[in-house]
Amino acid sequence: MEDTRSWYQTPIEEIFEALETSNRGLSTSQAEKRLEEHGYNELKAEKRSPIIRFLSQFNNPLLYVLIGAAILTAVLGHYIDTYVIVGVVIATVIIGFVQEGKAEASLEALKSMMVPQCLVLRDGEKRTVPARELVPGDVVLIESGDRLPADLRLFLVRQFYVDEAALTGESKPVEKHTNPLPKPNLPPGDQRSMAFSGSFVTRGRAEGVVVATGKHSQMGEIAAMMTETKRIVPPIVRKIHDFTKFILIACLAFALIILALGILLGYELGYMLLATAAILVALIPEGLPAAIITAFAVGSMAMARRHALIRRLPAAETLGATTVICSDKTGTLTLNEMTVVRIYTGERLYHLTGAGYEPQGDFFYKEELYNPKEDEALLKTLTAGFLCNNAELIRDEKDYYGIRGDPTEGALKVSAAKAEIMTEIPPLDEVPFESENEYMATLHTGDGENVIYVKGSPEAVLKMCSNRFTGTHAEPLDADSISKEAQDMASDALRVLAMAYKSVPKDKGSLDTSDMKELTFLGLQGMIDPPREEAIDAVKKSRRAGVRSIMITGDHMITARAVAKQLGIADDEAEVLTGEQVSAMSDQDLYQAVERVSVYARTSPAHKYRIAKQLQKRGHIVAMTGDGVNDAPALKAADIGVAMGTGTEVSREAADMVLTDDNFASIVAAVEEGRHIYNNIMKVILYLLPTNGGQGLVLISAILLSPWILVFAERLPLEPVMALWVNLVVAIGFGLPLIWESKERGLLDRPPRNPEEKLYNPLFLRRVGLVSLLSATAAAAMFLLFVDRAGSSEESLSQAQTVAFTTLIFVQFFYLFTARTIHGSVLTINPFSNRLLILGAAITVGLQVLIVYSEPLFGVSPFRTVPFPVIWWLPIIGVSLAGLMIVEIEKLIERRMRKDR
């Protein structure tokens, strides 16, 4: 009986026999021996040392690029830039180190739920022992207020209720019993004869035998799954890794080819080494990693404003690639506020509007607005629900309504309040709700007599009724017609409660079960946890965006299907799988099912984990919600784990994102923000790479053409220090502000992008190639034109370099304005919508002017520039503006070709 999932099925006598114990517990010697065999009752997780975790952060191609740039700038003596790049390296490593530490914190949060000590029977006597010394076969005594120290099979209970919300997601305490349950593959939430480690006892007392400890307990299995589950590498990180490898190989290949060609052509080794260094500095995009990290951070702040807190920066973008959102029902897709929507009085069926706990709504009869005060039977039904009730309707200082007490009873308070029934009459006595009886009764003072009000399941209440109230008098009860109406409500996923009353003498001041007969039936109230209006809209948006919504709930199949239909996730014919069916499926069967099934009922978090893995095998990018402890493995396994702000610390630590409002609509909003982040990252890449490509091309062309254009043999169009300045100033002054570009319209009208698509796709190659060629051609042409006009003296060559240097900056300046949209025209953008971009562009151009004239202004020229005649600004601006026009023509052709497809 090593499979702990079978303990709930087994009679307690067989368990005692299997564990060689009894209801008097183990002997001390037995316990000591088993402790040696089984080990301590504690959770263990492999943890890497901080040094190893720190060093592992350097296994990142992004850092190879940065470190290479730092070395080159140091060799060239440009130490300020070296310090800046090293700072970016350190920041990147620290971010990765901290985020990995947070992942391990989820295991620490899980361990914190373990109990320090507990009360057991040893040698037939009660003893308090450290919980870590519990072994299978120990008998543990539990009472209200205790936390369970291990997984127990219960054999004695007294009104025993356990809060398993952290483990199963069940919001209400669950009543436990001792009977074996024959059904196989039940999720933990349905194993009523078991009590699981970490759960909290809210009421009663019990005795149980320990059947699983440590790694074999439910908590232990969760810890093991979290340790074994590797966090998914976000698609953007995979793409950047591939992209940086591509850049590294391309840079090194170009540099080595040019070095070899230069030597073959007879150039001096010193000249070629300097030229090779210049090419490498020109080609390496030093500012790109910092720009991408900034894009993640800016996107995370935008998501926080939309109730989504990002815990791992790349997750901000991954949401934009999401193809499937797997969501819980209660509180995420629904309000988690039970609401009465139908009332049946035996003759009339009323519908109520309004959702949640705000006492605002109308009554409708036969689709017409109805005044509830005109039907005495309706008023009495509402009054019964209002008074036979322990909940309290509350309103805070912000006029937000809520409930103190049971949500079901809260719904009855609100339905009565909608009919202006608000007067409390304290009960003289009460028969509390018991699951065996399925009803609650209260006794109240009335006019000249006292009144018993009863509410409970329709079956239980109807058995106690002999007639029904018509509004004016009592008449014989037709139980069958009322039962049919109750069944109709239940088939629509409504939770149905029946109301009844009984008049008793004024001197009656107490209640007992003998009073529960000859009652008068009043009516039925049907309630549901209604879908959020914004969630219905969000499901429509996600479908339009090509993102599939899947509901995974612990509720029953009928409720799941009804709510999914209201949300637009499924229809009447849609297939619904239960947790029991999922458990019986092989991975291959589930692999086939996940593509067609969008609603799962009576599931456990273990099922969520399997569903996520099979969806990923099909190539989906999966976002998974959860709030319980054993949601943590599924959250960690998903591409995006989404924890609820009201959930457990364990789930929040395991997640990539936390919803502060627990609202499905916030996930869809975050998907939109994720797409926006990716858009802006692509804008930055398509903008920055031509800077490197243009500089690299102009230097490579100069070296290759030097046998025919002799001036290139005397002086390259750019000095290495100029190339470095162009890279850095363009990245910071022009490129970074693109991250703050506002969202383009229709982001959720497009299908998700292919997660396997490379960054260097046809658009990248075409756009970067074109602008690189334009930049190189403009810079080389201006260099040669100036030499042709001014001669090849030392000063003229330095001026020509300054002209080429400035041309590169201005080509990028004009390209910046069309780069604000990847496919659209520059004419469609508000030129003043991105003030940071205008400010960055103005400062960068101003700095370039100061650099050109630095020698006469400051007496020093750090970038080896020499002022050129003012008249040369006109051709510089002219050729740069021509570059913008050519890019606009390319975009126009692309748009027309896409339209014709």
mmCIF file of N, CA and C in Angstrom, residues 629-678:
data_model
loop_
_atom_site.group_PDB
_atom_site.id
_atom_site.type_symbol
_atom_site.label_atom_id
_atom_site.label_comp_id
_atom_site.label_asym_id
_atom_site.label_seq_id
_atom_site.Cartn_x
_atom_site.Cartn_y
_atom_site.Cartn_z
ATOM 1 N N VAL A 629 -1.458 25.975 -2.651
ATOM 2 C CA VAL A 629 -0.107 25.432 -2.491
ATOM 3 C C VAL A 629 0.222 24.455 -3.607
ATOM 4 N N ASN A 630 -0.691 23.508 -3.887
ATOM 5 C CA ASN A 630 -0.301 22.549 -4.909
ATOM 6 C C ASN A 630 -0.644 23.004 -6.325
ATOM 7 N N ASP A 631 -0.948 24.285 -6.492
ATOM 8 C CA ASP A 631 -0.912 24.901 -7.817
ATOM 9 C C ASP A 631 0.523 25.253 -8.213
ATOM 10 N N ALA A 632 1.425 25.306 -7.231
ATOM 11 C CA ALA A 632 2.783 25.809 -7.474
ATOM 12 C C ALA A 632 3.515 25.054 -8.588
ATOM 13 N N PRO A 633 3.499 23.706 -8.629
ATOM 14 C CA PRO A 633 4.200 23.035 -9.733
ATOM 15 C C PRO A 633 3.654 23.410 -11.109
ATOM 16 N N ALA A 634 2.325 23.526 -11.221
ATOM 17 C CA ALA A 634 1.739 23.910 -12.511
ATOM 18 C C ALA A 634 2.122 25.332 -12.883
ATOM 19 N N LEU A 635 2.151 26.221 -11.897
ATOM 20 C CA LEU A 635 2.545 27.611 -12.161
ATOM 21 C C LEU A 635 3.991 27.681 -12.634
ATOM 22 N N LYS A 636 4.833 26.880 -12.025
ATOM 23 C CA LYS A 636 6.249 26.878 -12.393
ATOM 24 C C LYS A 636 6.467 26.234 -13.757
ATOM 25 N N ALA A 637 5.673 25.201 -14.068
ATOM 26 C CA ALA A 637 5.835 24.487 -15.335
ATOM 27 C C ALA A 637 5.311 25.284 -16.523
ATOM 28 N N ALA A 638 4.307 26.132 -16.298
ATOM 29 C CA ALA A 638 3.715 26.906 -17.393
ATOM 30 C C ALA A 638 4.720 27.938 -17.908
ATOM 31 N N ASP A 639 4.487 28.372 -19.141
ATOM 32 C CA ASP A 639 5.333 29.440 -19.688
ATOM 33 C C ASP A 639 5.148 30.722 -18.893
ATOM 34 N N ILE A 640 3.919 30.953 -18.451
ATOM 35 C CA ILE A 640 3.605 32.087 -17.581
ATOM 36 C C ILE A 640 2.747 31.574 -16.432
ATOM 37 N N GLY A 641 3.299 31.553 -15.242
ATOM 38 C CA GLY A 641 2.527 31.204 -14.061
ATOM 39 C C GLY A 641 1.891 32.459 -13.489
ATOM 40 N N VAL A 642 0.564 32.440 -13.324
ATOM 41 C CA VAL A 642 -0.171 33.621 -12.870
ATOM 42 C C VAL A 642 -0.813 33.307 -11.516
ATOM 43 N N ALA A 643 -0.295 33.909 -10.465
ATOM 44 C CA ALA A 643 -0.837 33.688 -9.120
ATOM 45 C C ALA A 643 -1.831 34.788 -8.780
ATOM 46 N N MET A 644 -2.763 34.441 -7.898
ATOM 47 C CA MET A 644 -3.732 35.420 -7.421
ATOM 48 C C MET A 644 -3.136 36.199 -6.244
ATOM 49 N N GLY A 645 -3.420 37.489 -6.199
ATOM 50 C CA GLY A 645 -2.928 38.299 -5.090
ATOM 51 C C GLY A 645 -3.452 37.832 -3.753
ATOM 52 N N THR A 646 -4.634 37.195 -3.767
ATOM 53 C CA THR A 646 -5.222 36.683 -2.528
ATOM 54 C C THR A 646 -4.805 35.250 -2.241
ATOM 55 N N GLY A 647 -3.928 34.678 -3.091
ATOM 56 C CA GLY A 647 -3.534 33.287 -2.938
ATOM 57 C C GLY A 647 -2.450 33.095 -1.900
ATOM 58 N N THR A 648 -1.931 31.884 -1.858
ATOM 59 C CA THR A 648 -0.916 31.535 -0.865
ATOM 60 C C THR A 648 0.441 32.102 -1.250
ATOM 61 N N GLU A 649 1.289 32.255 -0.249
ATOM 62 C CA GLU A 649 2.643 32.740 -0.499
ATOM 63 C C GLU A 649 3.393 31.788 -1.423
ATOM 64 N N VAL A 650 3.144 30.480 -1.262
ATOM 65 C CA VAL A 650 3.834 29.482 -2.090
ATOM 66 C C VAL A 650 3.509 29.696 -3.564
ATOM 67 N N SER A 651 2.225 29.907 -3.887
ATOM 68 C CA SER A 651 1.837 30.104 -5.287
ATOM 69 C C SER A 651 2.409 31.404 -5.834
ATOM 70 N N ARG A 652 2.416 32.449 -5.015
ATOM 71 C CA ARG A 652 2.962 33.734 -5.491
ATOM 72 C C ARG A 652 4.459 33.620 -5.767
ATOM 73 N N GLU A 653 5.180 32.900 -4.925
ATOM 74 C CA GLU A 653 6.615 32.759 -5.125
ATOM 75 C C GLU A 653 6.933 31.932 -6.370
ATOM 76 N N ALA A 654 6.058 30.974 -6.704
ATOM 77 C CA ALA A 654 6.302 30.106 -7.856
ATOM 78 C C ALA A 654 5.917 30.773 -9.171
ATOM 79 N N ALA A 655 5.130 31.846 -9.109
ATOM 80 C CA ALA A 655 4.552 32.446 -10.317
ATOM 81 C C ALA A 655 5.491 33.459 -10.957
ATOM 82 N N ASP A 656 5.204 33.754 -12.235
ATOM 83 C CA ASP A 656 5.914 34.806 -12.963
ATOM 84 C C ASP A 656 5.184 36.139 -12.837
ATOM 85 N N MET A 657 3.885 36.064 -12.551
ATOM 86 C CA MET A 657 3.060 37.262 -12.502
ATOM 87 C C MET A 657 2.005 37.082 -11.413
ATOM 88 N N VAL A 658 1.682 38.165 -10.720
ATOM 89 C CA VAL A 658 0.660 38.127 -9.672
ATOM 90 C C VAL A 658 -0.433 39.124 -10.024
ATOM 91 N N LEU A 659 -1.689 38.655 -10.031
ATOM 92 C CA LEU A 659 -2.823 39.542 -10.300
ATOM 93 C C LEU A 659 -3.287 40.167 -8.990
ATOM 94 N N THR A 660 -3.271 41.476 -8.926
ATOM 95 C CA THR A 660 -3.686 42.141 -7.691
ATOM 96 C C THR A 660 -5.201 42.183 -7.547
ATOM 97 N N ASP A 661 -5.937 41.956 -8.644
ATOM 98 C CA ASP A 661 -7.407 41.982 -8.575
ATOM 99 C C ASP A 661 -8.043 40.634 -8.874
ATOM 100 N N ASP A 662 -7.218 39.581 -9.043
ATOM 101 C CA ASP A 662 -7.711 38.211 -9.279
ATOM 102 C C ASP A 662 -8.669 38.143 -10.464
ATOM 103 N N ASN A 663 -8.459 38.949 -11.479
ATOM 104 C CA ASN A 663 -9.444 39.109 -12.554
ATOM 105 C C ASN A 663 -8.885 38.599 -13.876
ATOM 106 N N PHE A 664 -9.651 37.718 -14.555
ATOM 107 C CA PHE A 664 -9.240 37.181 -15.848
ATOM 108 C C PHE A 664 -8.981 38.298 -16.852
ATOM 109 N N ALA A 665 -9.772 39.357 -16.779
ATOM 110 C CA ALA A 665 -9.600 40.466 -17.727
ATOM 111 C C ALA A 665 -8.211 41.082 -17.610
ATOM 112 N N SER A 666 -7.626 41.026 -16.431
ATOM 113 C CA SER A 666 -6.282 41.586 -16.249
ATOM 114 C C SER A 666 -5.231 40.744 -16.970
ATOM 115 N N ILE A 667 -5.495 39.436 -17.109
ATOM 116 C CA ILE A 667 -4.568 38.591 -17.866
ATOM 117 C C ILE A 667 -4.593 38.988 -19.332
ATOM 118 N N VAL A 668 -5.797 39.182 -19.876
ATOM 119 C CA VAL A 668 -5.921 39.563 -21.285
ATOM 120 C C VAL A 668 -5.307 40.941 -21.516
ATOM 121 N N ALA A 669 -5.510 41.844 -20.551
ATOM 122 C CA ALA A 669 -4.871 43.165 -20.657
ATOM 123 C C ALA A 669 -3.350 43.022 -20.664
ATOM 124 N N ALA A 670 -2.846 42.087 -19.842
ATOM 125 C CA ALA A 670 -1.396 41.858 -19.801
ATOM 126 C C ALA A 670 -0.892 41.247 -21.105
ATOM 127 N N VAL A 671 -1.728 40.420 -21.763
ATOM 128 C CA VAL A 671 -1.364 39.870 -23.071
ATOM 129 C C VAL A 671 -1.172 41.014 -24.066
ATOM 130 N N GLU A 672 -2.090 41.980 -24.019
ATOM 131 C CA GLU A 672 -1.975 43.140 -24.908
ATOM 132 C C GLU A 672 -0.687 43.906 -24.615
ATOM 133 N N GLU A 673 -0.394 44.106 -23.334
ATOM 134 C CA GLU A 673 0.843 44.809 -22.977
ATOM 135 C C GLU A 673 2.068 44.010 -23.428
ATOM 136 N N GLY A 674 1.996 42.683 -23.312
ATOM 137 C CA GLY A 674 3.112 41.843 -23.753
ATOM 138 C C GLY A 674 3.373 41.985 -25.236
ATOM 139 N N ARG A 675 2.299 42.052 -26.012
ATOM 140 C CA ARG A 675 2.469 42.249 -27.461
ATOM 141 C C ARG A 675 3.062 43.625 -27.757
ATOM 142 N N HIS A 676 2.641 44.585 -26.961
ATOM 143 C CA HIS A 676 3.177 45.939 -27.123
ATOM 144 C C HIS A 676 4.679 45.962 -26.814
ATOM 145 N N ILE A 677 5.078 45.254 -25.756
ATOM 146 C CA ILE A 677 6.502 45.188 -25.401
ATOM 147 C C ILE A 677 7.296 44.571 -26.547
ATOM 148 N N TYR A 678 6.803 43.452 -27.083
ATOM 149 C CA TYR A 678 7.522 42.795 -28.178
ATOM 150 C C TYR A 678 7.618 43.726 -29.379
#
